[in-house]
Coordinates of C-alpha atoms and ligand atoms in Angstrom, one line a residue:
X1 CA 75.7 86.8 91.5
X2 CA 77.5 90.0 92.3
X3 CA 80.3 90.2 95.0
X4 CA 77.8 91.9 97.3
X5 CA 75.1 89.2 96.7
X6 CA 77.8 86.5 97.3
X7 CA 78.8 88.1 100.6
X8 CA 75.2 88.5 101.7
X9 CA 74.6 84.8 100.9
X10 CA 77.4 83.9 103.2
X11 CA 79.7 82.8 100.4
X12 CA 83.5 83.5 100.6
X13 CA 84.7 83.8 97.0
X14 CA 88.3 83.6 95.7
X15 CA 88.5 87.4 95.3
X16 CA 87.5 87.8 99.0
X17 CA 90.3 85.3 99.9
X18 CA 92.8 87.2 97.8
X19 CA 91.9 90.5 99.5
X20 CA 92.0 88.9 102.9
X21 CA 95.5 87.7 102.2
X22 CA 96.6 91.1 101.0
X23 CA 95.0 92.9 103.9
X24 CA 96.2 90.4 106.6
X25 CA 92.7 89.7 107.8
X26 CA 90.4 86.6 107.7
X27 CA 88.3 85.9 104.6
X28 CA 85.2 85.9 106.8
X29 CA 86.0 89.4 108.0
X30 CA 86.1 90.6 104.4
X31 CA 82.9 88.8 103.5
X32 CA 81.1 90.3 106.5
X33 CA 82.4 93.8 105.8
X34 CA 81.2 93.6 102.2
X35 CA 77.8 92.3 103.3
X36 CA 77.5 95.2 105.8
X37 CA 78.4 97.6 103.0
X38 CA 81.3 99.3 104.8
X39 CA 83.8 97.7 102.3
X40 CA 83.8 97.3 98.6
X41 CA 86.1 95.3 96.3
X42 CA 87.2 97.0 93.1
X43 CA 87.7 93.8 91.0
X44 CA 90.5 93.5 88.4
X45 CA 93.5 91.3 87.7
X46 CA 94.9 92.9 90.9
X47 CA 91.7 93.5 93.0
X48 CA 91.7 96.2 95.7
X49 CA 89.4 96.6 98.7
X50 CA 88.3 99.9 100.0
X51 CA 86.8 100.1 103.5
X52 CA 86.6 100.1 107.2
X53 CA 89.7 98.9 109.2
X54 CA 91.6 98.3 106.0
X55 CA 94.7 100.2 104.8
X56 CA 93.6 103.5 103.3
X57 CA 94.0 103.4 99.5
X58 CA 95.1 106.0 97.0
X59 CA 93.8 106.7 93.5
X60 CA 95.5 108.7 90.7
X61 CA 93.7 110.3 87.8
X62 CA 94.8 110.8 84.3
X63 CA 93.1 111.4 81.0
X64 CA 93.1 113.0 77.5
X65 CA 92.1 116.6 78.5
X66 CA 94.0 119.1 76.4
X67 CA 94.2 119.2 72.6
X68 CA 97.8 118.0 72.5
X69 CA 97.4 115.2 75.1
X70 CA 98.4 111.8 73.8
X71 CA 97.7 108.3 74.9
X72 CA 101.5 107.8 75.2
X73 CA 101.8 110.9 77.4
X74 CA 99.0 109.6 79.7
X75 CA 100.6 106.2 79.9
X76 CA 103.8 107.8 81.1
X77 CA 101.7 109.5 83.9
X78 CA 100.2 106.1 84.8
X79 CA 103.7 104.5 84.8
X80 CA 104.7 107.3 87.3
X81 CA 101.6 106.7 89.4
X82 CA 102.3 102.9 89.6
X83 CA 105.9 103.5 90.4
X84 CA 104.7 105.6 93.3
X85 CA 102.4 102.7 94.2
X86 CA 99.0 104.1 93.6
X87 CA 96.3 101.5 94.3
X88 CA 94.0 102.4 91.4
X89 CA 93.9 104.6 88.3
X90 CA 91.0 106.7 87.0
X91 CA 90.8 107.5 83.3
X92 CA 89.0 110.8 83.1
X93 CA 89.4 111.5 79.4
X94 CA 87.1 114.1 78.0
X95 CA 88.3 114.3 74.4
X96 CA 90.4 112.6 71.7
X97 CA 90.2 108.9 71.1
X98 CA 88.6 108.0 74.5
X99 CA 87.9 104.4 73.5
X100 CA 91.5 103.8 72.5
X101 CA 92.8 105.4 75.6
X102 CA 90.6 103.3 77.8
X103 CA 91.4 100.0 76.1
X104 CA 95.1 100.8 76.2
X105 CA 94.8 101.5 80.0
X106 CA 92.7 98.4 80.6
X107 CA 95.1 96.1 78.6
X108 CA 98.3 97.6 80.1
X109 CA 97.7 97.6 83.9
X110 CA 96.4 95.1 86.4
X111 CA 95.1 97.4 89.1
X112 CA 91.4 98.6 89.1
X113 CA 90.5 101.3 86.6
X114 CA 87.7 103.8 87.2
X115 CA 86.0 106.1 84.8
X116 CA 83.3 108.8 84.7
X117 CA 81.2 107.8 81.7
X118 CA 79.4 111.2 81.4
X119 CA 82.7 112.6 80.0
X120 CA 82.6 110.3 77.0
X121 CA 78.8 110.6 76.5
X122 CA 79.2 114.4 76.3
X123 CA 82.1 114.1 73.9
X124 CA 80.3 111.6 71.7
X125 CA 77.2 113.8 71.6
X126 CA 79.4 116.7 70.5
X127 CA 80.8 114.6 67.7
X128 CA 77.4 113.2 66.7
X129 CA 75.0 116.2 67.1
X130 CA 77.5 119.1 67.1
X131 CA 76.6 119.9 70.7
X132 CA 77.1 118.0 74.0
X133 CA 73.8 119.6 75.2
X134 CA 72.0 117.3 72.7
X135 CA 73.2 114.2 74.5
X136 CA 70.2 111.9 75.5
X137 CA 69.9 109.6 78.5
X138 CA 70.0 106.7 76.1
X139 CA 73.3 108.0 74.7
X140 CA 74.7 108.1 78.2
X141 CA 73.6 104.5 79.1
X142 CA 75.0 103.2 75.9
X143 CA 78.4 104.6 76.8
X144 CA 78.1 103.4 80.4
X145 CA 77.3 99.8 79.2
X146 CA 80.1 99.8 76.8
X147 CA 82.7 100.9 79.4
X148 CA 81.3 98.4 81.9
X149 CA 81.5 95.6 79.4
X150 CA 85.2 96.3 78.8
X151 CA 86.2 95.7 82.4
X152 CA 86.0 99.1 84.1
X153 CA 86.0 98.3 87.9
X154 CA 84.3 101.4 89.3
X155 CA 82.4 104.4 87.9
X156 CA 81.9 107.9 89.1
X157 CA 78.3 109.0 88.6
X158 CA 76.6 112.2 89.8
X159 CA 73.3 110.5 90.8
X160 CA 72.6 112.9 93.6
X161 CA 73.0 116.2 91.8
X162 CA 69.3 116.9 91.3
X163 CA 67.4 120.1 90.3
X164 CA 66.5 120.6 94.0
X165 CA 70.2 120.6 94.9
X166 CA 71.0 123.1 92.1
X167 CA 68.2 125.4 93.3
X168 CA 69.7 125.2 96.8
X169 CA 73.2 126.1 95.4
X170 CA 71.7 129.1 93.6
X171 CA 69.9 130.3 96.8
X172 CA 73.0 129.9 98.9
X173 CA 75.2 132.3 96.8
X174 CA 78.3 130.1 97.1
X175 CA 81.7 131.8 96.5
X176 CA 82.5 129.0 94.0
X177 CA 79.1 127.8 92.8
X178 CA 80.4 124.7 91.0
X179 CA 83.9 123.2 90.7
X180 CA 83.1 119.7 89.8
X181 CA 83.8 119.3 86.0
X182 CA 81.3 116.5 85.6
X183 CA 78.8 118.1 88.0
X184 CA 78.9 121.5 86.2
X185 CA 78.5 119.9 82.7
X186 CA 75.6 117.7 83.9
X187 CA 73.9 120.7 85.5
X188 CA 74.4 122.8 82.3
X189 CA 72.7 119.9 80.4
X190 CA 69.8 119.8 83.0
X191 CA 69.2 123.5 82.9
X192 CA 69.5 123.8 79.1
X193 CA 67.1 120.9 78.5
X194 CA 64.9 121.8 81.5
X195 CA 65.2 118.2 82.6
X196 CA 65.8 116.5 85.9
X197 CA 69.0 114.5 86.3
X198 CA 68.5 111.1 84.4
X199 CA 71.1 109.5 86.7
X200 CA 68.6 110.1 89.5
X201 CA 65.3 109.6 87.6
X202 CA 66.5 106.5 85.8
X203 CA 68.6 105.2 88.7
X204 CA 67.3 101.6 88.1
X205 CA 69.1 101.7 84.7
X206 CA 72.3 102.7 86.5
X207 CA 71.9 99.8 88.9
X208 CA 71.1 97.2 86.2
X209 CA 74.3 98.0 84.3
X210 CA 76.4 98.0 87.5
X211 CA 74.8 94.7 88.5
X212 CA 75.3 93.0 85.1
X213 CA 79.0 93.7 85.1
X214 CA 79.6 93.9 88.9
X215 CA 80.9 97.5 88.6
X216 CA 81.3 99.4 91.9
X217 CA 79.2 102.6 91.9
X218 CA 81.1 105.7 93.1
X219 CA 78.7 108.5 93.8
X220 CA 80.4 111.7 92.6
X221 CA 79.7 114.9 94.5
X222 CA 78.5 117.6 92.1
X223 CA 78.3 119.9 95.1
X224 CA 81.9 119.5 96.2
X225 CA 83.0 122.7 97.9
X226 CA 85.6 124.5 95.7
X227 CA 86.8 126.7 98.5
X228 CA 87.0 126.7 102.3
X229 CA 84.1 129.1 102.8
X230 CA 81.6 126.8 100.9
X231 CA 82.5 123.7 102.9
X232 CA 79.6 121.9 104.6
X233 CA 77.0 124.3 103.1
X234 CA 73.4 123.3 102.4
X235 CA 73.7 122.2 98.8
X236 CA 76.6 119.9 99.8
X237 CA 74.6 118.4 102.7
X238 CA 71.5 118.1 100.6
X239 CA 73.3 116.1 98.0
X240 CA 74.7 113.8 100.7
X241 CA 71.1 113.2 102.0
X242 CA 69.9 112.2 98.6
X243 CA 73.0 109.9 98.1
X244 CA 72.2 108.2 101.5
X245 CA 68.9 107.0 100.0
X246 CA 70.6 105.9 96.8
X247 CA 73.2 103.9 98.7
X248 CA 70.4 101.9 100.3
X249 CA 68.8 101.3 96.9
X250 CA 72.1 100.2 95.4
X251 CA 72.7 97.7 98.1
X252 CA 69.2 96.3 97.8
X253 CA 70.0 95.7 94.2
X254 CA 73.2 93.8 95.0
X255 CA 75.5 96.7 93.8
X256 CA 78.5 97.7 95.8
X257 CA 78.7 101.4 96.4
X258 CA 81.1 104.1 97.7
X259 CA 80.7 107.9 98.0
X260 CA 83.0 110.6 96.8
X261 CA 83.8 113.6 99.0
X262 CA 85.5 116.9 99.0
X263 CA 87.6 119.0 98.2
X264 CA 88.2 122.2 100.1
X265 CA 87.5 121.6 103.8
X266 CA 89.0 123.6 106.8
X267 CA 90.8 121.5 109.3
X268 CA 88.1 122.0 111.9
X269 CA 85.4 120.6 109.6
X270 CA 87.1 117.5 108.3
X271 CA 86.0 115.3 111.2
X272 CA 82.4 116.5 110.8
X273 CA 82.5 116.1 107.0
X274 CA 83.7 112.5 107.3
X275 CA 81.3 111.5 110.1
X276 CA 78.4 113.1 108.4
X277 CA 79.0 111.1 105.2
X278 CA 79.4 107.9 107.2
X279 CA 76.2 108.5 109.1
X280 CA 74.0 109.7 106.3
X281 CA 75.4 107.2 103.7
X282 CA 75.1 104.2 106.0
X283 CA 78.9 103.7 106.6
X284 CA 79.6 103.4 102.8
X285 CA 83.4 103.7 102.0
X286 CA 84.4 107.4 101.6
X287 CA 86.6 108.5 98.7
X288 CA 87.9 112.0 99.3
X289 CA 89.6 114.4 96.9
X290 CA 92.4 115.7 99.0
X291 CA 91.0 117.2 101.3
X292 CA 92.4 120.7 100.9
X293 CA 92.4 122.6 104.3
X294 CA 93.5 125.8 102.6
X295 CA 92.7 127.6 99.4
X296 CA 96.1 129.2 99.1
X297 CA 98.6 126.4 98.7
X298 CA 98.5 126.7 94.9
X299 CA 101.7 125.0 93.3
X300 CA 102.0 123.1 96.6
X301 CA 98.5 121.7 96.8
X302 CA 99.9 118.2 97.2
X303 CA 101.2 119.3 100.7
X304 CA 97.8 120.8 101.6
X305 CA 96.1 117.6 100.4
X306 CA 98.5 115.4 102.5
X307 CA 97.5 117.4 105.6
X308 CA 93.8 117.2 104.9
X309 CA 94.0 113.6 103.6
X310 CA 95.8 112.4 106.8
X311 CA 93.1 113.9 109.0
X312 CA 90.3 112.6 106.8
X313 CA 91.8 109.1 106.9
X314 CA 92.2 109.3 110.7
X315 CA 88.5 110.1 111.0
X316 CA 87.4 107.3 108.7
X317 CA 88.0 108.2 105.0
X318 CA 89.0 105.0 103.2
X319 CA 90.2 106.2 99.8
X320 CA 92.2 109.3 98.9
X321 CA 92.2 110.8 95.4
X322 CA 95.5 112.5 94.7
X323 CA 96.0 116.2 94.3
X324 CA 99.1 117.2 92.4
X325 CA 101.3 120.3 92.6
X326 CA 99.7 121.4 89.4
X327 CA 96.2 121.5 90.8
X328 CA 94.4 124.9 90.2
X329 CA 97.2 125.9 87.7
X330 CA 97.1 123.4 84.9
X331 CA 97.4 119.7 83.8
X332 CA 99.9 117.7 85.8
X333 CA 102.9 116.0 84.1
X334 CA 104.2 112.6 85.1
X335 CA 106.5 114.0 87.8
X336 CA 103.5 115.9 89.3
X337 CA 101.4 112.7 89.3
X338 CA 104.3 110.8 91.0
X339 CA 104.6 113.6 93.7
X340 CA 100.8 113.6 94.2
X341 CA 100.7 109.8 94.8
X342 CA 103.5 110.0 97.2
X343 CA 101.9 112.8 99.1
X344 CA 98.6 110.9 99.4
X345 CA 100.3 107.7 100.4
X346 CA 102.0 109.6 103.3
X347 CA 98.6 111.0 104.3
X348 CA 97.0 107.6 104.1
X349 CA 99.8 106.0 106.1
X350 CA 99.7 108.7 108.8
X351 CA 96.0 108.2 109.1
X352 CA 96.4 104.4 109.3
X353 CA 99.0 104.6 112.0
X354 CA 96.8 107.0 114.1
X355 CA 93.8 104.6 113.5
X356 CA 96.0 101.8 115.0
X357 CA 96.3 99.7 111.9
X358 CA 98.7 96.9 112.9
X359 CA 100.6 96.8 109.5
X360 CA 101.0 100.6 109.4
X361 CA 102.3 100.6 113.0
X362 CA 104.7 97.7 112.2
X363 CA 106.0 99.5 109.1
X364 CA 107.0 102.6 111.1
X365 CA 108.4 100.5 113.9
X366 CA 110.6 98.6 111.5
X367 CA 111.8 101.8 110.0
X368 CA 112.6 103.3 113.5
X369 CA 114.6 100.2 114.5
X370 CA 116.5 100.2 111.2
X371 CA 117.2 103.9 111.8
X372 CA 118.5 103.2 115.3
X373 CA 120.7 100.4 113.9
X374 CA 121.9 102.8 111.1
X375 CA 120.9 100.1 108.6
X376 CA 120.7 102.3 105.6
X377 CA 119.8 99.6 103.1
X378 CA 116.8 98.6 105.1
X379 CA 115.8 102.2 105.7
X380 CA 115.9 102.8 101.9
X381 CA 113.8 99.7 101.2
X382 CA 111.2 100.7 103.8
X383 CA 111.0 104.4 102.8
X384 CA 107.9 105.7 101.0
X385 CA 110.1 106.5 97.9
X386 CA 113.2 104.2 97.9
X387 CA 114.7 105.6 94.7
X388 CA 114.7 109.2 96.0
X389 CA 115.9 108.1 99.5
X390 CA 118.8 106.1 98.0
X391 CA 119.8 108.9 95.6
X392 CA 119.8 111.5 98.4
X393 CA 121.7 109.2 100.8
X394 CA 124.3 108.5 98.1
X395 CA 124.7 112.2 97.3
X396 CA 124.9 113.3 100.9
X397 CA 126.0 110.6 103.2
X398 CA 127.4 107.5 101.5
X399 CA 131.0 108.5 102.3
X400 CA 130.3 108.4 106.0
X401 CA 131.0 105.2 107.9
X402 CA 127.5 104.5 109.3
X403 CA 126.0 107.8 110.4
X404 CA 124.7 110.4 107.9
X405 CA 125.9 113.9 107.2
X406 CA 123.1 115.4 109.3
X407 CA 125.2 115.2 112.5
X408 CA 128.3 113.3 111.2
X409 CA 130.6 112.5 114.0
X410 CA 128.1 113.7 116.6
X411 CA 125.5 111.1 115.5
X412 CA 123.3 110.6 118.5
X413 CA 122.3 107.1 117.5
X414 CA 125.9 106.0 117.3
X415 CA 126.7 107.6 120.7
X416 CA 123.6 106.0 122.2
X417 CA 124.4 102.6 120.9
X418 CA 128.0 102.9 122.1
X419 CA 127.2 104.0 125.6
X420 CA 123.6 103.2 126.5
X421 CA 122.4 100.3 124.4
X422 CA 124.5 97.2 124.6
X423 CA 121.5 94.9 124.6
X424 CA 119.9 95.0 121.1
X425 CA 116.1 94.9 121.3
X426 CA 114.5 92.1 119.1
X427 CA 112.1 93.7 116.6
Ligands
SF4_501 S1 123.9 111.5 112.0 FE1 122.1 112.3 113.0 S2 120.5 112.2 111.6 FE2 122.1 110.9 110.8 S3 121.6 108.9 111.6 FE3 122.9 109.9 113.1 S4 121.5 110.8 114.6 FE4 120.4 110.4 112.7

């Protein structure tokens, strides 16, 4: 039985208990949320739940992409992402020794690992037939089965990117017709072979593999807007409508499912984007890329992503895919990945505080009381990036008695404590 089938049968499994403990809620609450479909468990040695009323999670992507990329180099990026406390890792390798990269990742880390099997299927077809366009549906399902059997926790699949949606995109004259790497390659394959998307036409094969290995299905958005102007246009909405039906079919088959979202979304459309997905996809967990509320923050896109991600989380997005400072310019290095995870964690946390999540509120409260008490050690421990906080404090303020160099002798907190606050409030 899959996790979803267990939940629907009223069973509370060990992994549900582990998640309940980690999230500070009851196992029954987790079981019910999974049965309702608004929460999924990405199973691994260190399982993670994504969903309603839980802490918003963060995912970092790596992968062999450029000719000179190495598995060692990607593992350094993963190390940086884990140090920044990402919740999951996606291996999105498109070239090189993809099998070796994936097994190295799966054997080295405990958190859930996600993949996009189409990338390997296209790569292997290139190797086998001399052209990725000669890939067959059977080739794809062979790769998907292999990856699932190795312990991949979740898979991004463009099941809703159909010919109808492609036709709509053509008619709509988008500024950026297609930005999704996977989506554009799949559509290229569909048009070249004059063939409907097999992830849609053979969706039952997708479901049977996910069911066999209890892999969480993550519907990738081929029609993700690549710029503000294309946000919430007809091709994007049409794809969400198709995905809504597939979400139902996946749940009926006992397969956990979440939906990936955009991308470039202006601030005033983030609420609508999230609520539309939640409505049309039956409250499935929402995994957003960013979002990016401006097209012009290049080299600082992690800041844009943090702004958009915080608002998306506040309105109900459950899972944030990092955007690094290198987005739109080139491949990120380990420092970029670290910065991207930190930026998304700040966004997730700000969204959780605004949503009233008790643990998020308690964290900020504890930080504020430690700040009032000038307890630097505790502030460092509580900060989003303790190592950087400690380094900066040592460089700039450690020679001060208790205040910091910001105000020095005029430290307001010190003055307040001295004159106004003789009764210390218990946390
Ligand atoms: S010196 Fe200023 S910034 Fe530093 S702790 Fe005191 S009030 Fe805060």
